[in-house]
Amino acid sequence: YQRRVHGVLKPQDPWQAQYNHLINDLKAHLGDQKLTSIINVAGGWAGGNVQSDDLFENCELMFKQSVMSSILTAKVAAAVGAPGCLVVLPGAVAAKGATPEMLAYGMAKAAVHQLTASLAHKEAGLPNDAHVLSVLPITLDTPNNRAAMPDADRSSWTPLSYVVNLMADWVENKNLPPSGSLVSLATKDGKTTASWN
């Protein structure tokens, strides 16, 4: 038996209000049941170095899209996750190193990486035996990316179908990397591989 539950939040609301709205809806929907998987697929990108006029705006946007959505995911897992639940957060390969021309993006994704490592420890407050992973793509083959980069060579872009199949395996406890892993996705000549730290 599987039940899929998803939530849509209002970005203009304060984060505590968003969490309260989401958790109340989930509890009403789930009753006494618990979630076995909580997967965050929030996305977004912003470029710019320290001289960019929109740096502060981009930092706020990237923080909301990646960091705060990941904290909400963790809070939901703590509140309604089953023992051994899977928690997946959105990282990025680029944020494993310096990102001088996309500061806001790099900082936000690096924070998600740190959160992933921290949540894998039992002291973090997740349900017993929770399994926390972060997926780190380079470039995903999405409609937005195709529109933004129409002339790019897409043979190195990771298909969404690969990501979906990977997570479907994880939901079934297949091929799970160790909890706390940053799972990097690399695509070359149309073939994608996953590796972790």
PDB file of N, CA and C in Angstrom, residues 56-121:
ATOM      1  N   PHE A  56      22.148  40.274  -3.209  1.00  0.00           N
ATOM      2  CA  PHE A  56      21.335  40.063  -2.005  1.00  0.00           C
ATOM      3  C   PHE A  56      20.013  39.381  -2.349  1.00  0.00           C
ATOM      4  N   GLU A  57      19.402  39.830  -3.417  1.00  0.00           N
ATOM      5  CA  GLU A  57      18.149  39.215  -3.869  1.00  0.00           C
ATOM      6  C   GLU A  57      18.369  37.740  -4.221  1.00  0.00           C
ATOM      7  N   ASN A  58      19.447  37.446  -4.927  1.00  0.00           N
ATOM      8  CA  ASN A  58      19.749  36.062  -5.303  1.00  0.00           C
ATOM      9  C   ASN A  58      20.058  35.198  -4.093  1.00  0.00           C
ATOM     10  N   CYS A  59      20.778  35.771  -3.116  1.00  0.00           N
ATOM     11  CA  CYS A  59      21.068  35.000  -1.898  1.00  0.00           C
ATOM     12  C   CYS A  59      19.778  34.624  -1.175  1.00  0.00           C
ATOM     13  N   GLU A  60      18.873  35.590  -1.063  1.00  0.00           N
ATOM     14  CA  GLU A  60      17.595  35.310  -0.402  1.00  0.00           C
ATOM     15  C   GLU A  60      16.797  34.256  -1.162  1.00  0.00           C
ATOM     16  N   LEU A  61      16.758  34.383  -2.485  1.00  0.00           N
ATOM     17  CA  LEU A  61      16.026  33.424  -3.303  1.00  0.00           C
ATOM     18  C   LEU A  61      16.620  32.021  -3.191  1.00  0.00           C
ATOM     19  N   MET A  62      17.943  31.907  -3.321  1.00  0.00           N
ATOM     20  CA  MET A  62      18.589  30.596  -3.258  1.00  0.00           C
ATOM     21  C   MET A  62      18.434  29.974  -1.872  1.00  0.00           C
ATOM     22  N   PHE A  63      18.517  30.822  -0.834  1.00  0.00           N
ATOM     23  CA  PHE A  63      18.356  30.318   0.519  1.00  0.00           C
ATOM     24  C   PHE A  63      16.948  29.753   0.707  1.00  0.00           C
ATOM     25  N   LYS A  64      15.946  30.473   0.204  1.00  0.00           N
ATOM     26  CA  LYS A  64      14.565  29.992   0.330  1.00  0.00           C
ATOM     27  C   LYS A  64      14.363  28.696  -0.455  1.00  0.00           C
ATOM     28  N   GLN A  65      14.851  28.680  -1.704  1.00  0.00           N
ATOM     29  CA  GLN A  65      14.592  27.518  -2.557  1.00  0.00           C
ATOM     30  C   GLN A  65      15.306  26.265  -2.069  1.00  0.00           C
ATOM     31  N   SER A  66      16.540  26.390  -1.645  1.00  0.00           N
ATOM     32  CA  SER A  66      17.313  25.197  -1.304  1.00  0.00           C
ATOM     33  C   SER A  66      17.395  24.929   0.195  1.00  0.00           C
ATOM     34  N   VAL A  67      17.817  25.928   0.954  1.00  0.00           N
ATOM     35  CA  VAL A  67      18.071  25.702   2.383  1.00  0.00           C
ATOM     36  C   VAL A  67      16.771  25.599   3.166  1.00  0.00           C
ATOM     37  N   MET A  68      15.907  26.598   3.034  1.00  0.00           N
ATOM     38  CA  MET A  68      14.688  26.561   3.832  1.00  0.00           C
ATOM     39  C   MET A  68      13.771  25.416   3.428  1.00  0.00           C
ATOM     40  N   SER A  69      13.716  25.105   2.134  1.00  0.00           N
ATOM     41  CA  SER A  69      12.885  23.961   1.729  1.00  0.00           C
ATOM     42  C   SER A  69      13.457  22.665   2.303  1.00  0.00           C
ATOM     43  N   SER A  70      14.773  22.593   2.443  1.00  0.00           N
ATOM     44  CA  SER A  70      15.396  21.396   3.021  1.00  0.00           C
ATOM     45  C   SER A  70      15.157  21.314   4.524  1.00  0.00           C
ATOM     46  N   ILE A  71      15.171  22.465   5.190  1.00  0.00           N
ATOM     47  CA  ILE A  71      14.855  22.469   6.621  1.00  0.00           C
ATOM     48  C   ILE A  71      13.393  22.075   6.831  1.00  0.00           C
ATOM     49  N   LEU A  72      12.494  22.578   5.983  1.00  0.00           N
ATOM     50  CA  LEU A  72      11.094  22.150   6.064  1.00  0.00           C
ATOM     51  C   LEU A  72      10.970  20.639   5.865  1.00  0.00           C
ATOM     52  N   THR A  73      11.714  20.113   4.909  1.00  0.00           N
ATOM     53  CA  THR A  73      11.691  18.671   4.652  1.00  0.00           C
ATOM     54  C   THR A  73      12.123  17.898   5.898  1.00  0.00           C
ATOM     55  N   ALA A  74      13.188  18.362   6.531  1.00  0.00           N
ATOM     56  CA  ALA A  74      13.688  17.699   7.740  1.00  0.00           C
ATOM     57  C   ALA A  74      12.675  17.797   8.879  1.00  0.00           C
ATOM     58  N   LYS A  75      12.057  18.968   9.028  1.00  0.00           N
ATOM     59  CA  LYS A  75      11.051  19.132  10.088  1.00  0.00           C
ATOM     60  C   LYS A  75       9.855  18.215   9.851  1.00  0.00           C
ATOM     61  N   VAL A  76       9.432  18.078   8.600  1.00  0.00           N
ATOM     62  CA  VAL A  76       8.334  17.168   8.276  1.00  0.00           C
ATOM     63  C   VAL A  76       8.729  15.731   8.608  1.00  0.00           C
ATOM     64  N   ALA A  77       9.949  15.359   8.242  1.00  0.00           N
ATOM     65  CA  ALA A  77      10.416  13.998   8.547  1.00  0.00           C
ATOM     66  C   ALA A  77      10.434  13.755  10.056  1.00  0.00           C
ATOM     67  N   ALA A  78      10.866  14.745  10.814  1.00  0.00           N
ATOM     68  CA  ALA A  78      10.904  14.598  12.271  1.00  0.00           C
ATOM     69  C   ALA A  78       9.505  14.441  12.850  1.00  0.00           C
ATOM     70  N   ALA A  79       8.534  15.127  12.253  1.00  0.00           N
ATOM     71  CA  ALA A  79       7.170  15.128  12.795  1.00  0.00           C
ATOM     72  C   ALA A  79       6.350  13.926  12.351  1.00  0.00           C
ATOM     73  N   VAL A  80       6.445  13.542  11.081  1.00  0.00           N
ATOM     74  CA  VAL A  80       5.556  12.496  10.571  1.00  0.00           C
ATOM     75  C   VAL A  80       6.304  11.405   9.798  1.00  0.00           C
ATOM     76  N   GLY A  81       7.621  11.361   9.919  1.00  0.00           N
ATOM     77  CA  GLY A  81       8.389  10.302   9.263  1.00  0.00           C
ATOM     78  C   GLY A  81       8.345   9.012  10.061  1.00  0.00           C
ATOM     79  N   ALA A  82       8.326   7.899   9.362  1.00  0.00           N
ATOM     80  CA  ALA A  82       8.361   6.588  10.007  1.00  0.00           C
ATOM     81  C   ALA A  82       9.799   6.256  10.396  1.00  0.00           C
ATOM     82  N   PRO A  83       9.998   5.372  11.358  1.00  0.00           N
ATOM     83  CA  PRO A  83      11.355   4.890  11.612  1.00  0.00           C
ATOM     84  C   PRO A  83      11.955   4.321  10.321  1.00  0.00           C
ATOM     85  N   GLY A  84      13.195   4.684  10.043  1.00  0.00           N
ATOM     86  CA  GLY A  84      13.847   4.220   8.822  1.00  0.00           C
ATOM     87  C   GLY A  84      13.444   4.973   7.575  1.00  0.00           C
ATOM     88  N   CYS A  85      12.737   6.102   7.718  1.00  0.00           N
ATOM     89  CA  CYS A  85      12.269   6.840   6.539  1.00  0.00           C
ATOM     90  C   CYS A  85      13.443   7.355   5.711  1.00  0.00           C
ATOM     91  N   LEU A  86      13.163   7.525   4.420  1.00  0.00           N
ATOM     92  CA  LEU A  86      14.121   8.092   3.485  1.00  0.00           C
ATOM     93  C   LEU A  86      13.866   9.591   3.372  1.00  0.00           C
ATOM     94  N   VAL A  87      14.939  10.380   3.486  1.00  0.00           N
ATOM     95  CA  VAL A  87      14.863  11.828   3.318  1.00  0.00           C
ATOM     96  C   VAL A  87      15.871  12.205   2.236  1.00  0.00           C
ATOM     97  N   VAL A  88      15.385  12.857   1.172  1.00  0.00           N
ATOM     98  CA  VAL A  88      16.256  13.253   0.056  1.00  0.00           C
ATOM     99  C   VAL A  88      16.202  14.769  -0.101  1.00  0.00           C
ATOM    100  N   LEU A  89      17.392  15.367  -0.165  1.00  0.00           N
ATOM    101  CA  LEU A  89      17.515  16.822  -0.277  1.00  0.00           C
ATOM    102  C   LEU A  89      18.234  17.210  -1.574  1.00  0.00           C
ATOM    103  N   PRO A  90      18.026  18.455  -2.055  1.00  0.00           N
ATOM    104  CA  PRO A  90      18.591  18.881  -3.334  1.00  0.00           C
ATOM    105  C   PRO A  90      19.946  19.578  -3.207  1.00  0.00           C
ATOM    106  N   GLY A  91      21.020  18.886  -3.559  1.00  0.00           N
ATOM    107  CA  GLY A  91      22.354  19.479  -3.559  1.00  0.00           C
ATOM    108  C   GLY A  91      22.795  19.827  -4.966  1.00  0.00           C
ATOM    109  N   ALA A  92      24.095  20.008  -5.142  1.00  0.00           N
ATOM    110  CA  ALA A  92      24.644  20.325  -6.464  1.00  0.00           C
ATOM    111  C   ALA A  92      26.133  20.009  -6.492  1.00  0.00           C
ATOM    112  N   VAL A  93      26.589  19.385  -7.568  1.00  0.00           N
ATOM    113  CA  VAL A  93      28.010  19.079  -7.727  1.00  0.00           C
ATOM    114  C   VAL A  93      28.846  20.354  -7.636  1.00  0.00           C
ATOM    115  N   ALA A  94      28.372  21.432  -8.236  1.00  0.00           N
ATOM    116  CA  ALA A  94      29.146  22.677  -8.254  1.00  0.00           C
ATOM    117  C   ALA A  94      29.520  23.149  -6.856  1.00  0.00           C
ATOM    118  N   ALA A  95      28.647  22.921  -5.878  1.00  0.00           N
ATOM    119  CA  ALA A  95      28.863  23.425  -4.526  1.00  0.00           C
ATOM    120  C   ALA A  95      29.846  22.576  -3.723  1.00  0.00           C
ATOM    121  N   LYS A  96      30.427  21.559  -4.335  1.00  0.00           N
ATOM    122  CA  LYS A  96      31.491  20.815  -3.667  1.00  0.00           C
ATOM    123  C   LYS A  96      32.816  21.569  -3.757  1.00  0.00           C
ATOM    124  N   GLY A  97      32.834  22.638  -4.549  1.00  0.00           N
ATOM    125  CA  GLY A  97      34.022  23.482  -4.684  1.00  0.00           C
ATOM    126  C   GLY A  97      33.616  24.939  -4.730  1.00  0.00           C
ATOM    127  N   ALA A  98      34.549  25.777  -5.146  1.00  0.00           N
ATOM    128  CA  ALA A  98      34.279  27.212  -5.230  1.00  0.00           C
ATOM    129  C   ALA A  98      33.314  27.516  -6.367  1.00  0.00           C
ATOM    130  N   THR A  99      32.456  28.499  -6.142  1.00  0.00           N
ATOM    131  CA  THR A  99      31.494  28.933  -7.168  1.00  0.00           C
ATOM    132  C   THR A  99      31.565  30.456  -7.309  1.00  0.00           C
ATOM    133  N   PRO A 100      32.679  30.991  -7.772  1.00  0.00           N
ATOM    134  CA  PRO A 100      32.875  32.443  -7.769  1.00  0.00           C
ATOM    135  C   PRO A 100      31.905  33.224  -8.644  1.00  0.00           C
ATOM    136  N   GLU A 101      31.348  32.607  -9.671  1.00  0.00           N
ATOM    137  CA  GLU A 101      30.433  33.323 -10.552  1.00  0.00           C
ATOM    138  C   GLU A 101      28.966  32.960 -10.299  1.00  0.00           C
ATOM    139  N   MET A 102      28.745  32.216  -9.251  1.00  0.00           N
ATOM    140  CA  MET A 102      27.374  31.911  -8.801  1.00  0.00           C
ATOM    141  C   MET A 102      27.402  31.736  -7.286  1.00  0.00           C
ATOM    142  N   LEU A 103      27.735  32.835  -6.608  1.00  0.00           N
ATOM    143  CA  LEU A 103      27.945  32.811  -5.154  1.00  0.00           C
ATOM    144  C   LEU A 103      26.716  32.356  -4.386  1.00  0.00           C
ATOM    145  N   ALA A 104      25.566  32.926  -4.686  1.00  0.00           N
ATOM    146  CA  ALA A 104      24.350  32.615  -3.933  1.00  0.00           C
ATOM    147  C   ALA A 104      23.991  31.144  -4.075  1.00  0.00           C
ATOM    148  N   TYR A 105      24.058  30.641  -5.297  1.00  0.00           N
ATOM    149  CA  TYR A 105      23.738  29.241  -5.564  1.00  0.00           C
ATOM    150  C   TYR A 105      24.693  28.323  -4.810  1.00  0.00           C
ATOM    151  N   GLY A 106      25.985  28.591  -4.916  1.00  0.00           N
ATOM    152  CA  GLY A 106      26.983  27.743  -4.271  1.00  0.00           C
ATOM    153  C   GLY A 106      26.844  27.712  -2.765  1.00  0.00           C
ATOM    154  N   MET A 107      26.616  28.884  -2.157  1.00  0.00           N
ATOM    155  CA  MET A 107      26.463  28.928  -0.700  1.00  0.00           C
ATOM    156  C   MET A 107      25.245  28.135  -0.241  1.00  0.00           C
ATOM    157  N   ALA A 108      24.137  28.307  -0.948  1.00  0.00           N
ATOM    158  CA  ALA A 108      22.903  27.629  -0.551  1.00  0.00           C
ATOM    159  C   ALA A 108      23.044  26.117  -0.677  1.00  0.00           C
ATOM    160  N   LYS A 109      23.590  25.653  -1.792  1.00  0.00           N
ATOM    161  CA  LYS A 109      23.735  24.212  -1.983  1.00  0.00           C
ATOM    162  C   LYS A 109      24.754  23.625  -1.012  1.00  0.00           C
ATOM    163  N   ALA A 110      25.825  24.367  -0.706  1.00  0.00           N
ATOM    164  CA  ALA A 110      26.802  23.889   0.281  1.00  0.00           C
ATOM    165  C   ALA A 110      26.143  23.736   1.649  1.00  0.00           C
ATOM    166  N   ALA A 111      25.218  24.638   1.971  1.00  0.00           N
ATOM    167  CA  ALA A 111      24.489  24.519   3.237  1.00  0.00           C
ATOM    168  C   ALA A 111      23.627  23.262   3.261  1.00  0.00           C
ATOM    169  N   VAL A 112      23.028  22.922   2.124  1.00  0.00           N
ATOM    170  CA  VAL A 112      22.244  21.684   2.044  1.00  0.00           C
ATOM    171  C   VAL A 112      23.148  20.470   2.238  1.00  0.00           C
ATOM    172  N   HIS A 113      24.346  20.506   1.689  1.00  0.00           N
ATOM    173  CA  HIS A 113      25.296  19.402   1.884  1.00  0.00           C
ATOM    174  C   HIS A 113      25.620  19.234   3.366  1.00  0.00           C
ATOM    175  N   GLN A 114      25.851  20.346   4.043  1.00  0.00           N
ATOM    176  CA  GLN A 114      26.161  20.292   5.476  1.00  0.00           C
ATOM    177  C   GLN A 114      24.962  19.751   6.251  1.00  0.00           C
ATOM    178  N   LEU A 115      23.773  20.200   5.890  1.00  0.00           N
ATOM    179  CA  LEU A 115      22.561  19.723   6.556  1.00  0.00           C
ATOM    180  C   LEU A 115      22.393  18.218   6.362  1.00  0.00           C
ATOM    181  N   THR A 116      22.686  17.736   5.163  1.00  0.00           N
ATOM    182  CA  THR A 116      22.585  16.300   4.880  1.00  0.00           C
ATOM    183  C   THR A 116      23.499  15.507   5.804  1.00  0.00           C
ATOM    184  N   ALA A 117      24.743  15.937   5.912  1.00  0.00           N
ATOM    185  CA  ALA A 117      25.699  15.239   6.783  1.00  0.00           C
ATOM    186  C   ALA A 117      25.253  15.280   8.237  1.00  0.00           C
ATOM    187  N   SER A 118      24.734  16.424   8.676  1.00  0.00           N
ATOM    188  CA  SER A 118      24.316  16.560  10.072  1.00  0.00           C
ATOM    189  C   SER A 118      23.081  15.731  10.392  1.00  0.00           C
ATOM    190  N   LEU A 119      22.109  15.710   9.476  1.00  0.00           N
ATOM    191  CA  LEU A 119      20.877  14.963   9.722  1.00  0.00           C
ATOM    192  C   LEU A 119      21.103  13.458   9.782  1.00  0.00           C
ATOM    193  N   ALA A 120      22.208  12.992   9.229  1.00  0.00           N
ATOM    194  CA  ALA A 120      22.491  11.554   9.250  1.00  0.00           C
ATOM    195  C   ALA A 120      22.881  11.058  10.643  1.00  0.00           C
ATOM    196  N   HIS A 121      23.115  11.972  11.569  1.00  0.00           N
ATOM    197  CA  HIS A 121      23.463  11.591  12.942  1.00  0.00           C
ATOM    198  C   HIS A 121      22.207  11.476  13.795  1.00  0.00           C
TER     199      HIS A 121
END
